[in-house]
Amino acid sequence: MTTTYPFSAIVGMDGLRLALLLNAVSPAVGGVLVRGEKGTAKSTAVRAIAALLPPVDVVAGCRFSCDPAAPDPSCPDGPHEPDTGEARPARMVELPVGASEDRLVGALDIERALSDGVKAFEPGLLADAHRGVLYVDEVNLLHDHLIDLLLDAAAMGASYVEREGVSVRHAARFLLVGTMNPEEGELRPQLLDRFGLTVEVAASRDTDERVEVVRRRLAYDEDPEGFAARWAADEEALRERIAAARALLPRVGLGDRALRQIAAVCAGFEVDGMRADIVTARTATALAAWAGRTDVRTEDVRGAALLSLPHRRRRAPFDAPGLDEDKLDEILRQFEEDEPEPDPDQGPEGPDSPDDGPDGPGGPENPGGGPQEDSGDGAGEQAPPAAPEPSVPDQRTGEHETADRETDSARADGDGGADEGPGGAGGERAAVGAADPFRTRRLDVPGLGEGAAGRRSRARSEHGRTTGARRPRGTLSALHLTATVRAAAPHQRARGRRGPGLLVRRDDLREAVREGREGNLVLFVVDASGSMAARTRMSAIKGAVLSLLLDAYQRRDKVGLITFRGADAELALPPTSSVDAAAVRLERLPTGGRTPLAAGLLKAREVLRVERLRDPSRRPLLVVVTDGRATEAKRSGGPTPVERAGRAARMLAGDGVASVVVDCESGPVRLGLAGALARELRATPVTLDELRADSVTALVRDVRTVSNPRRAA
């Protein structure tokens, strides 16, 4: 059995450790979402907290972990006999990103259900996680249909398995913990709201702390059992503190004053719904219990808000999650001015240390527990001296991103330069901001795909409307009842049927063929040359691309971004699920120089070739944003830039790539170059106005492919 890295040995990560500990104290907080870059010990911390959870009492032999004090009356293993309880450690169940629906919710034996009328049910991960922790690593990469099942179970506290009128229900109440790297894409808002708390983590920039991280990790890898033994006393002390806080929790009072503070904070940040208020109240109560107090104070409300609101505040598309701490302090300060809170007597330990003393494993000098002599260099578990509130991480507010953009613009301004002139290279212009995004028309890839579930193009999928039946491929998940009965009916006499009921064999089973929607790879090729560099024009173009990015996010697409200007094309963003990253790159995009259109198209062809090898089932949609001009440095002999662009376009068309050309040409005199490019690509030409879903001139368009060249002409 693998030895888990001790929770108390984790260096730094105060906010993450506190959020996990609060969930251990009060599971009603609702779990935690850990956001951060790769290699920041997110998974290590989550796996380590499971060893500290108190044991649970379960009915002996029940596969669904029923509580002997209040067994589930609809448990598939019930009814349960009284006095059959036993204690076992709390489980932490991991949900793999590529898990199937049957693995998550369980599988019903359809053959036995139809022929024998028996509910033969094999529990899934939701049953295993009942009254424990369900951990999803890389939760943002989870398939949509699995997310829907998680949402249903989290909302109802139960899991339902339905197979053509045969159903099984069992309790499924669990602590949902997820980790994610924002660079790989964001979560759907519905699932995001199901996490009680959220924490941003990043690698420390302090040299001593990084040294201590490496030192401890190497020691653990060399001797896991010995390393865990050295931290056993601190783990036990932390476990006892969790138990003490749990016992104290029912006696913590949440006064009217604290409730009004919570309501004012949630209203001030314009959060949607009432779940934020409830989670903040539960978190503030858990913070008070963790501090060893029976009253909720202002510092508890502030700490709870920093953990429960960053992912719930209303924000514009592509804004980074975070909370404006100055605004939070201002809201709380108004309460202090109106009704100063009395300062009750408190011991020398401070509010974050109930009984351990200032140097104990749970004291303010060491909130996560752990030997102090192991950190002689000043790193490790040491925290700042006793603070007036528990350690809560600063949340990202997004201001730093604005500063970065202003810095990038200043650098671009330093290069100066004019727009591209006739035959001239022009210079680089500073990046301009994007116009407000708008709702776009949906652009589909034609045909029927079999890619990842999404909301763009037609595809065969596990969910959607039933269009036919076929023999099962592997485990039967969606029974087509009519086709199954039709296949079994001719054989009833030969099988010796005598009386009611249908004799069904495995060869008779048919599964439903369903048609839904898939997510695609949307590859943007954006002209950033001098011919596009007029500020108002480029702002409108960026606004249009930003709108398409927002549409791609909502339809669960992967996106990539290629820009071309000057002498060559650049892959500004490799294909990724992080639409946010594409929006940031687009916002910082400078313009100027010549128009190497052929280079941009050839770069797109190479990127699509590589992605076809990596993910052959995900069909691409190429979106070229340009006015159609092509200018490059003069070469002696050889094809002209326009001819080179036409040749590259025909190569892409020959590969069967579905394409859209967004025509950015403006002014009273139009050359129609983008339309000519669309004909070479066999693509759909769309003007900026026609992209708008509410445009009077917008038409319902399907992307044209090589198989239909007449429509493309």
XYZ file of C-alpha atoms in Angstrom:
713
model
C 0.000 0.000 0.000
C 1.370 3.408 -0.964
C 2.195 5.717 1.939
C 0.463 9.082 1.561
C 2.516 12.242 1.907
C 1.716 13.738 5.356
C -0.600 16.735 5.315
C 1.360 18.478 8.061
C 4.575 18.176 6.028
C 3.270 20.340 3.192
C 5.304 23.532 2.946
C 3.421 26.814 2.775
C 0.096 26.585 0.870
C -1.698 28.206 3.831
C -4.897 28.968 1.944
C -5.208 25.494 0.451
C -4.544 23.768 3.764
C -7.050 25.989 5.557
C -9.790 25.360 2.975
C -9.313 21.594 3.200
C -9.247 21.676 7.002
C -12.466 23.711 7.123
C -14.170 21.086 4.981
C -12.883 18.409 7.334
C -14.368 20.332 10.269
C -17.695 21.006 8.512
C -18.484 18.862 5.459
C -21.554 21.077 4.944
C -19.197 23.756 3.580
C -19.457 21.880 0.318
C -15.982 21.002 -0.893
C -13.194 22.996 -2.450
C -11.907 23.772 -5.936
C -8.133 24.175 -6.176
C -6.972 26.284 -9.114
C -3.315 26.588 -9.956
C -0.464 26.003 -12.308
C 0.975 22.548 -12.790
C 3.412 21.189 -10.209
C 2.046 23.041 -7.168
C 1.165 19.988 -5.018
C -2.594 20.368 -5.519
C -3.217 16.630 -5.726
C -0.750 15.891 -2.934
C -2.616 18.142 -0.513
C -6.023 16.726 -1.406
C -4.913 13.111 -1.008
C -3.202 13.939 2.271
C -6.335 15.400 3.927
C -8.233 12.116 3.522
C -6.009 10.448 6.123
C -7.063 13.079 8.685
C -10.821 12.657 8.293
C -12.623 11.030 11.246
C -13.928 7.484 10.691
C -17.587 6.910 9.765
C -20.099 4.359 11.094
C -21.616 2.211 8.324
C -23.949 -0.745 8.108
C -21.852 -3.892 7.940
C -21.833 -5.363 4.445
C -23.700 -2.449 2.824
C -22.090 -1.470 -0.466
C -23.640 2.002 -0.199
C -22.223 3.027 3.210
C -25.578 3.471 4.910
C -25.557 5.118 8.336
C -26.707 2.515 10.927
C -28.407 5.291 12.897
C -30.511 6.328 9.858
C -30.237 3.785 7.021
C -31.472 4.739 3.557
C -34.931 3.144 3.144
C -34.420 2.860 -0.631
C -30.916 1.349 -0.410
C -30.538 -1.449 -3.010
C -28.876 -3.600 -0.322
C -31.660 -2.946 2.204
C -33.622 -3.300 4.306
C -30.940 -3.356 6.984
C -31.080 -5.133 10.306
C -30.617 -2.979 13.435
C -27.359 -3.015 15.417
C -25.201 -3.954 12.418
C -22.944 -0.912 12.416
C -19.171 -0.846 12.170
C -16.582 1.927 11.931
C -14.283 2.333 8.943
C -12.017 5.127 7.667
C -13.628 7.812 5.516
C -13.064 7.093 1.837
C -11.562 9.334 -0.766
C -12.701 8.166 -4.184
C -10.943 9.453 -7.294
C -12.936 10.041 -10.469
C -10.733 9.671 -13.564
C -11.255 12.233 -16.321
C -11.874 9.470 -18.854
C -14.336 7.487 -16.716
C -17.479 6.128 -18.336
C -21.009 6.886 -17.209
C -21.433 3.325 -15.918
C -18.255 3.624 -13.870
C -19.554 6.803 -12.235
C -23.175 5.924 -11.448
C -23.048 2.123 -11.615
C -24.304 -0.432 -14.094
C -27.587 -2.306 -14.284
C -27.676 -5.812 -15.786
C -30.267 -5.186 -18.497
C -30.432 -8.838 -19.567
C -31.355 -10.074 -16.075
C -33.706 -7.152 -15.551
C -35.691 -7.990 -18.716
C -35.647 -11.781 -18.470
C -35.757 -12.377 -14.692
C -37.084 -9.072 -13.362
C -34.063 -8.820 -11.040
C -32.362 -5.503 -10.282
C -28.788 -6.728 -10.482
C -26.881 -3.518 -9.813
C -23.135 -2.949 -9.627
C -22.428 0.271 -7.664
C -20.302 3.013 -9.190
C -18.002 5.658 -7.817
C -20.864 7.796 -6.505
C -21.863 4.942 -4.199
C -18.273 4.474 -3.057
C -17.964 8.204 -2.281
C -21.159 8.405 -0.185
C -20.299 10.000 3.192
C -16.732 10.519 1.999
C -14.741 12.582 -0.491
C -15.105 12.508 -4.262
C -11.898 13.835 -5.784
C -11.674 14.876 -9.431
C -8.216 15.740 -10.696
C -8.291 18.043 -13.741
C -12.006 18.546 -13.167
C -12.179 21.120 -15.970
C -11.399 18.349 -18.483
C -14.288 16.154 -17.350
C -16.787 15.286 -20.082
C -20.015 17.236 -20.091
C -22.307 14.243 -19.541
C -20.309 13.257 -16.431
C -20.549 16.835 -15.163
C -24.328 16.671 -15.580
C -24.464 13.503 -13.482
C -22.306 15.101 -10.785
C -24.554 18.152 -10.714
C -27.654 16.006 -10.301
C -26.119 13.923 -7.510
C -24.747 16.973 -5.700
C -28.101 18.758 -5.893
C -30.310 15.839 -4.810
C -27.924 13.895 -2.580
C -28.827 10.762 -4.508
C -27.898 8.931 -7.690
C -30.446 7.491 -10.111
C -29.724 4.811 -12.706
C -32.465 4.587 -15.329
C -32.542 1.930 -18.023
C -35.776 1.763 -20.041
C -38.162 1.865 -17.104
C -35.920 -0.072 -14.712
C -34.482 2.248 -12.077
C -32.218 2.083 -9.049
C -31.748 4.872 -6.512
C -29.207 5.209 -3.722
C -27.936 7.997 -1.491
C -24.870 9.894 -2.735
C -23.810 12.696 -0.397
C -20.147 13.474 -0.724
C -17.568 16.182 -0.330
C -16.626 17.347 -3.835
C -12.960 18.291 -4.195
C -11.467 19.197 -7.553
C -8.168 20.452 -8.877
C -7.573 22.195 -12.186
C -5.043 24.108 -14.214
C -6.822 27.219 -15.606
C -4.544 27.163 -18.658
C -6.416 24.061 -19.840
C -9.872 25.632 -19.721
C -12.499 26.848 -17.295
C -15.394 25.091 -15.616
C -19.045 25.464 -16.488
C -20.687 27.971 -14.125
C -23.182 25.386 -12.845
C -20.421 23.046 -11.661
C -18.278 25.920 -10.411
C -21.079 26.990 -8.089
C -21.251 23.487 -6.579
C -17.842 23.891 -4.984
C -18.149 25.528 -1.588
C -14.724 27.170 -1.568
C -12.061 28.006 -4.122
C -8.345 28.577 -3.663
C -5.693 29.875 -6.037
C -2.281 28.257 -5.591
C 1.058 29.112 -7.164
C 4.631 28.022 -6.632
C 6.465 30.077 -4.048
C 9.008 32.592 -5.290
C 10.870 32.470 -1.977
C 14.184 30.637 -2.370
C 14.248 29.177 1.150
C 10.720 27.835 0.855
C 11.422 26.231 -2.513
C 14.535 24.605 -1.047
C 12.471 23.170 1.810
C 9.887 21.805 -0.625
C 12.580 19.940 -2.566
C 14.276 18.722 0.618
C 11.119 17.201 2.023
C 10.026 15.691 -1.263
C 13.371 13.977 -1.796
C 13.269 12.644 1.757
C 9.771 11.269 1.185
C 10.684 9.633 -2.140
C 13.726 7.981 -0.572
C 11.866 6.507 2.419
C 8.070 7.102 2.428
C 7.417 5.066 5.587
C 10.248 6.657 7.536
C 9.247 10.144 6.426
C 5.633 9.546 7.453
C 6.763 8.190 10.827
C 8.672 11.419 11.549
C 5.461 13.376 11.031
C 3.114 10.918 12.746
C 2.853 12.916 15.995
C 1.960 16.091 14.144
C -0.598 14.252 12.024
C -2.218 12.889 15.169
C -2.278 16.335 16.786
C -3.929 17.786 13.687
C -6.428 14.923 13.636
C -7.331 15.623 17.273
C -7.790 19.314 16.539
C -10.187 18.503 13.685
C -12.190 16.261 16.025
C -12.280 18.981 18.693
C -13.458 21.573 16.172
C -16.165 19.188 14.924
C -17.371 18.686 18.479
C -17.406 22.451 19.085
C -19.161 23.301 15.817
C -22.777 22.755 17.012
C -22.213 25.249 19.826
C -20.927 28.047 17.577
C -23.458 30.845 17.392
C -24.049 32.775 14.166
C -25.571 36.026 15.368
C -27.800 38.401 13.470
C -24.937 40.880 13.119
C -22.715 38.331 11.370
C -25.583 37.253 9.116
C -26.193 40.850 8.054
C -22.489 41.263 7.318
C -22.546 38.143 5.146
C -25.652 39.310 3.292
C -24.149 42.755 2.692
C -20.895 41.292 1.359
C -22.674 38.901 -1.027
C -24.984 41.666 -2.244
C -22.052 44.051 -2.658
C -20.271 41.626 -4.985
C -23.483 40.895 -6.939
C -23.233 37.133 -6.603
C -25.954 35.072 -8.261
C -28.428 33.150 -6.139
C -28.349 32.476 -2.408
C -25.847 29.621 -2.267
C -23.016 32.100 -1.705
C -24.670 33.451 1.445
C -25.258 29.959 2.828
C -21.736 28.730 2.071
C -20.175 31.880 3.529
C -22.200 31.455 6.720
C -21.151 27.807 7.079
C -17.520 28.657 6.385
C -17.498 31.487 8.935
C -18.930 29.112 11.527
C -16.272 26.508 10.709
C -13.556 29.169 10.999
C -14.791 30.085 14.472
C -14.818 26.419 15.530
C -11.327 25.925 14.087
C -10.184 28.904 16.157
C -11.732 27.375 19.281
C -14.480 29.986 19.679
C -18.250 29.768 19.979
C -18.973 33.146 18.375
C -18.544 34.278 14.754
C -16.575 37.506 14.415
C -15.842 39.950 11.639
C -12.527 38.271 10.868
C -14.379 34.992 10.347
C -16.778 36.628 7.890
C -13.885 38.213 6.003
C -11.936 34.953 5.837
C -15.013 33.047 4.705
C -15.763 35.567 1.954
C -12.224 35.313 0.571
C -12.703 31.571 0.156
C -16.346 31.312 -0.884
C -16.954 34.293 -3.202
C -14.117 34.598 -5.775
C -15.654 32.007 -8.108
C -19.200 33.277 -7.589
C -18.939 37.005 -8.145
C -20.531 38.261 -11.346
C -17.868 39.074 -13.917
C -17.451 39.743 -17.595
C -16.469 36.911 -19.966
C -12.786 35.937 -19.739
C -12.206 37.948 -16.547
C -9.987 36.168 -14.052
C -11.776 35.028 -10.896
C -10.891 36.926 -7.767
C -12.150 39.275 -5.118
C -11.393 42.955 -4.552
C -10.170 42.888 -0.958
C -10.338 46.669 -0.643
C -14.019 46.568 -1.508
C -14.537 43.729 0.966
C -12.830 45.690 3.726
C -14.904 48.761 2.915
C -18.168 46.810 3.282
C -17.066 45.376 6.612
C -15.732 48.741 7.767
C -19.190 50.250 7.393
C -20.487 47.777 9.935
C -17.629 48.579 12.286
C -18.434 52.284 12.090
C -22.152 51.792 12.601
C -21.815 49.283 15.424
C -18.301 48.751 16.816
C -17.806 45.144 17.758
C -16.648 44.592 21.344
C -13.272 42.947 21.731
C -13.871 39.973 24.067
C -11.109 38.605 26.210
C -8.988 36.105 24.402
C -6.044 34.035 25.501
C -2.413 34.514 24.501
C -2.818 32.009 21.723
C -4.845 34.356 19.482
C -8.041 33.514 17.641
C -6.540 30.822 15.432
C -5.229 28.578 18.182
C -7.708 27.063 20.651
C -5.657 24.988 23.058
C -2.356 24.069 21.486
C -0.355 27.068 22.601
C 1.617 29.386 20.313
C 4.144 26.731 19.387
C 1.878 23.681 19.193
C 1.036 21.811 16.032
C -2.125 23.857 15.505
C -0.854 27.194 16.792
C -0.479 30.384 14.770
C 3.195 29.667 14.215
C 2.289 26.373 12.574
C -1.338 26.230 11.312
C -0.872 22.924 9.506
C 1.167 21.203 12.220
C 4.650 19.766 11.894
C 8.136 19.708 13.478
C 9.718 23.125 13.674
C 13.265 21.838 13.815
C 12.865 20.614 10.234
C 12.809 24.208 9.002
C 15.993 25.712 10.236
C 16.233 27.817 7.120
C 13.010 29.612 7.937
C 10.848 27.695 5.428
C 8.344 24.937 5.916
C 5.303 25.258 8.108
C 6.230 28.528 9.753
C 3.677 31.291 9.280
C 3.794 34.996 10.175
C 3.291 35.915 13.845
C -0.206 35.689 15.255
C -2.596 37.595 13.010
C -6.066 38.920 13.852
C -7.684 36.407 11.536
C -6.935 32.903 10.212
C -4.546 32.608 7.314
C -6.487 33.095 4.071
C -4.732 33.569 0.729
C -4.961 36.769 -1.256
C -7.224 36.118 -4.209
C -6.540 37.298 -7.736
C -8.479 40.417 -8.537
C -7.434 40.792 -12.127
C -5.652 44.167 -11.659
C -2.279 42.603 -12.396
C -3.537 41.434 -15.774
C -4.554 44.973 -16.661
C -1.136 46.212 -15.627
C 0.504 43.558 -17.788
C -1.553 44.637 -20.746
C -0.645 48.273 -20.196
C 3.021 47.296 -19.993
C 2.782 45.334 -23.223
C 1.061 48.265 -24.912
C 3.787 50.608 -23.725
C 6.443 48.322 -25.149
C 4.609 48.150 -28.459
C 4.259 51.917 -28.494
C 7.994 52.175 -28.181
C 8.429 50.499 -31.539
C 6.235 53.094 -33.223
C 5.754 52.897 -36.911
C 3.055 53.659 -39.409
C 0.533 51.551 -41.172
C 1.562 49.415 -44.029
C 1.862 51.513 -47.153
C 1.923 50.416 -50.746
C 4.951 48.202 -51.053
C 6.278 49.219 -47.644
C 6.879 47.118 -44.579
C 5.356 49.582 -42.116
C 6.030 49.411 -38.367
C 4.515 47.843 -35.304
C 1.628 49.536 -33.568
C 0.624 49.143 -29.949
C -2.108 46.681 -29.127
C -5.610 48.131 -29.080
C -8.464 46.954 -26.913
C -11.272 44.820 -28.266
C -14.765 46.147 -28.829
C -17.590 44.730 -26.745
C -18.342 41.097 -27.619
C -21.706 40.120 -29.075
C -23.697 36.942 -29.590
C -22.634 35.269 -32.839
C -24.279 32.970 -35.304
C -23.362 29.339 -34.880
C -20.916 28.066 -37.479
C -21.042 24.282 -37.891
C -18.776 21.673 -39.387
C -20.883 19.699 -41.892
C -21.510 15.981 -41.713
C -21.761 13.723 -38.683
C -18.794 13.448 -36.361
C -17.867 11.280 -33.376
C -15.779 13.712 -31.359
C -15.895 14.850 -27.749
C -19.278 15.943 -26.418
C -19.998 19.615 -26.992
C -22.543 21.987 -28.463
C -21.418 22.862 -31.969
C -21.646 20.271 -34.754
C -23.815 17.184 -35.244
C -22.271 13.980 -33.956
C -23.006 10.481 -32.748
C -22.948 10.636 -28.967
C -24.066 8.908 -25.784
C -26.698 11.589 -25.220
C -29.167 13.136 -27.613
C -32.103 12.045 -29.695
C -32.333 8.377 -30.705
C -31.904 7.843 -34.441
C -31.521 4.052 -34.688
C -30.278 0.854 -33.077
C -27.283 -1.451 -33.386
C -25.645 -4.389 -31.659
C -23.770 -3.320 -28.512
C -20.113 -2.394 -28.794
C -18.760 -3.399 -25.391
C -20.859 -2.710 -22.283
C -24.491 -1.915 -23.033
C -25.261 1.576 -21.732
C -28.346 2.732 -23.670
C -30.892 -0.012 -24.412
C -33.141 0.356 -27.452
C -36.138 -1.501 -26.039
C -38.210 -1.732 -29.220
C -35.332 -3.110 -31.270
C -34.471 -5.588 -28.512
C -38.033 -6.899 -28.324
C -38.175 -7.095 -32.109
C -34.952 -9.153 -32.164
C -36.093 -11.531 -29.402
C -39.719 -12.044 -30.479
C -39.173 -14.560 -33.355
C -37.295 -16.957 -31.057
C -39.729 -17.287 -28.156
C -41.243 -20.642 -29.227
C -37.837 -22.153 -29.978
C -36.632 -21.088 -26.535
C -39.529 -22.871 -24.858
C -41.459 -19.885 -23.623
C -44.533 -20.947 -21.626
C -46.541 -18.042 -20.265
C -45.935 -14.319 -19.751
C -42.555 -12.678 -19.933
C -40.009 -12.379 -22.705
C -37.043 -14.712 -22.926
C -34.130 -12.424 -23.808
C -30.593 -13.487 -24.570
C -27.519 -11.342 -24.960
C -27.592 -11.654 -28.743
C -31.018 -9.990 -28.742
C -29.866 -6.805 -27.018
C -29.696 -3.661 -29.100
C -28.277 -0.333 -28.044
C -29.651 3.014 -29.088
C -27.774 5.073 -31.651
C -28.085 8.691 -30.605
C -27.271 11.960 -32.260
C -26.146 14.968 -30.261
C -23.521 17.640 -30.654
C -19.750 17.633 -30.448
C -17.068 20.163 -29.638
C -14.649 21.052 -32.419
C -11.160 22.446 -32.775
C -11.657 26.071 -33.795
C -8.393 27.414 -35.207
C -8.287 31.187 -35.658
C -5.922 32.663 -38.256
C -5.883 36.418 -37.638
C -4.373 39.018 -39.955
C -2.406 41.481 -37.779
C -0.638 43.320 -40.603
C -0.545 47.017 -41.267
C -3.579 46.879 -43.566
C -5.663 45.953 -40.494
C -3.995 48.385 -38.099
C -6.474 51.288 -38.007
C -7.423 51.512 -34.324
C -11.204 51.498 -34.722
C -11.011 48.773 -37.320
C -8.721 46.515 -35.307
C -10.849 47.068 -32.222
C -13.918 45.873 -34.120
C -12.013 42.871 -35.486
C -10.778 41.892 -32.030
C -14.306 42.277 -30.716
C -15.549 39.896 -33.397
C -12.859 37.306 -32.650
C -13.536 37.706 -28.927
C -17.207 37.026 -29.637
C -16.281 33.874 -31.537
C -14.060 32.828 -28.640
C -16.935 33.301 -26.231
C -19.103 31.191 -28.521
C -16.365 28.524 -28.597
C -16.231 28.509 -24.785
C -19.979 28.019 -24.522
C -19.890 25.214 -27.100
C -16.986 23.405 -25.354
C -14.520 23.725 -28.240
C -10.773 23.621 -28.226
C -9.240 26.760 -29.700
C -5.940 27.789 -31.223
C -4.667 31.157 -32.439
C -2.330 31.905 -35.353
C -1.362 35.458 -36.241
C 0.521 36.651 -39.307
C 2.217 39.964 -40.005
C 5.637 41.242 -41.049
C 7.659 38.409 -42.528
C 6.034 35.287 -41.077
C 3.190 33.653 -39.151
C 3.238 32.722 -35.466
C 1.350 30.130 -33.455
C 0.341 32.527 -30.684
C -1.588 29.839 -28.800
C -1.350 26.088 -29.435
C -4.746 24.327 -29.475
C -6.086 24.253 -25.934
C -9.323 24.130 -23.970
C -8.415 27.425 -22.288
C -10.405 29.992 -24.227
C -9.350 32.523 -21.587
C -5.731 32.169 -22.674
C -6.695 32.848 -26.291
C -8.575 35.988 -25.245
C -5.532 37.285 -23.363
C -3.220 36.659 -26.346
C -5.683 38.380 -28.646
C -5.947 41.412 -26.376
C -2.168 41.865 -26.370
C -1.763 41.400 -30.116
C 0.164 44.246 -31.768
C -0.291 45.079 -35.429
C 1.764 46.389 -38.322
C 4.001 45.255 -41.159
C 3.360 43.377 -44.357
C 0.701 40.678 -44.910
C 2.193 37.164 -45.288
C -1.188 35.512 -45.881
C 0.345 32.373 -47.398
C 2.513 31.870 -44.315
C -0.549 32.098 -42.065
C -2.452 29.495 -44.099
C 0.525 27.126 -44.279
C 1.056 27.432 -40.530
C -2.624 26.538 -40.038
C -2.247 23.477 -42.258
C 0.731 22.270 -40.233
C -1.056 22.809 -36.902
C -4.124 20.935 -38.122
C -1.967 18.058 -39.370
C -0.392 17.624 -35.949
C -3.731 17.926 -34.129
C -5.264 15.329 -36.437
C -2.669 12.852 -35.183
C -3.210 13.795 -31.541
C -7.001 13.801 -31.534
C -8.330 12.287 -34.774
C -11.982 12.292 -33.653
C -12.137 16.070 -33.074
C -13.003 17.772 -36.340
C -11.477 21.189 -37.089
C -13.096 24.469 -38.077
C -10.721 27.029 -39.595
C -11.683 30.687 -39.097
C -9.577 33.099 -41.183
C -9.973 36.749 -40.175
C -8.543 38.989 -42.916
C -9.270 41.553 -45.589
C -7.739 39.179 -48.159
C -4.657 41.246 -49.005
C -1.319 39.491 -49.456
C 1.969 41.442 -49.503
C 5.466 40.110 -48.813
C 9.041 41.086 -49.476
C 9.756 41.110 -53.191
C 11.418 38.026 -54.640
C 13.094 37.727 -58.018
C 10.887 35.487 -60.092
C 8.516 32.933 -58.612
C 4.833 33.347 -57.757
C 3.413 36.572 -56.404
C 2.190 36.803 -52.768
C -1.407 36.512 -53.987
C -0.566 33.383 -55.998
C 1.242 31.864 -53.033
C -1.789 32.527 -50.807
C -4.092 30.944 -53.384
C -1.893 27.845 -53.587
C -1.885 27.484 -49.776
C -5.664 27.910 -49.687
C -6.157 25.167 -52.285
C -3.959 22.833 -50.242
C -6.165 23.369 -47.186
C -9.266 22.810 -49.303
C -7.730 19.594 -50.613
C -7.334 18.387 -47.018
C -11.083 18.742 -46.561
C -10.825 21.397 -43.844
C -14.120 23.161 -43.101
C -13.409 26.886 -43.180
C -14.939 30.306 -42.630
C -13.449 33.563 -43.943
C -14.420 36.626 -41.920
C -14.186 39.488 -44.415
C -12.748 42.557 -42.647
C -12.555 44.795 -45.689
C -14.146 48.195 -45.096
C -14.549 51.507 -46.901
C -16.465 52.650 -49.972
C -14.132 50.839 -52.385
C -13.950 47.084 -51.869
C -11.600 44.783 -53.762
C -13.361 41.530 -52.861
C -10.071 39.825 -52.004
C -11.487 37.986 -48.968
C -14.274 36.582 -51.131
C -11.704 35.303 -53.633
C -9.797 33.672 -50.769
C -13.017 32.011 -49.578
C -13.539 30.525 -53.028
C -10.008 29.086 -53.035
C -10.584 27.610 -49.555
C -14.081 26.423 -50.499
C -15.094 28.284 -47.365
C -18.073 30.295 -46.179
C -17.488 34.066 -46.516
C -18.982 36.079 -43.640
C -18.784 39.810 -43.051
C -18.403 41.272 -39.581
C -22.055 42.337 -39.628
C -23.223 38.857 -40.608
C -21.489 37.339 -37.575
C -24.026 38.946 -35.267
C -26.888 36.678 -34.308
C -29.236 39.657 -34.129
C -28.148 41.178 -37.447
C -30.938 41.740 -39.972
C -28.609 40.791 -42.804
C -27.252 37.653 -41.132
C -28.108 34.405 -42.892
C -28.224 30.849 -41.630
C -25.053 29.374 -43.084
C -23.446 25.957 -43.102
C -19.730 25.585 -43.663
C -19.022 24.255 -47.143
C -16.614 21.429 -47.777
C -14.789 19.833 -50.632
C -17.673 17.402 -51.129
C -19.930 20.281 -52.200
C -17.829 22.559 -54.429
C -20.813 24.084 -56.270
C -22.145 25.663 -53.080
C -18.680 27.047 -52.370
C -18.420 28.690 -55.790
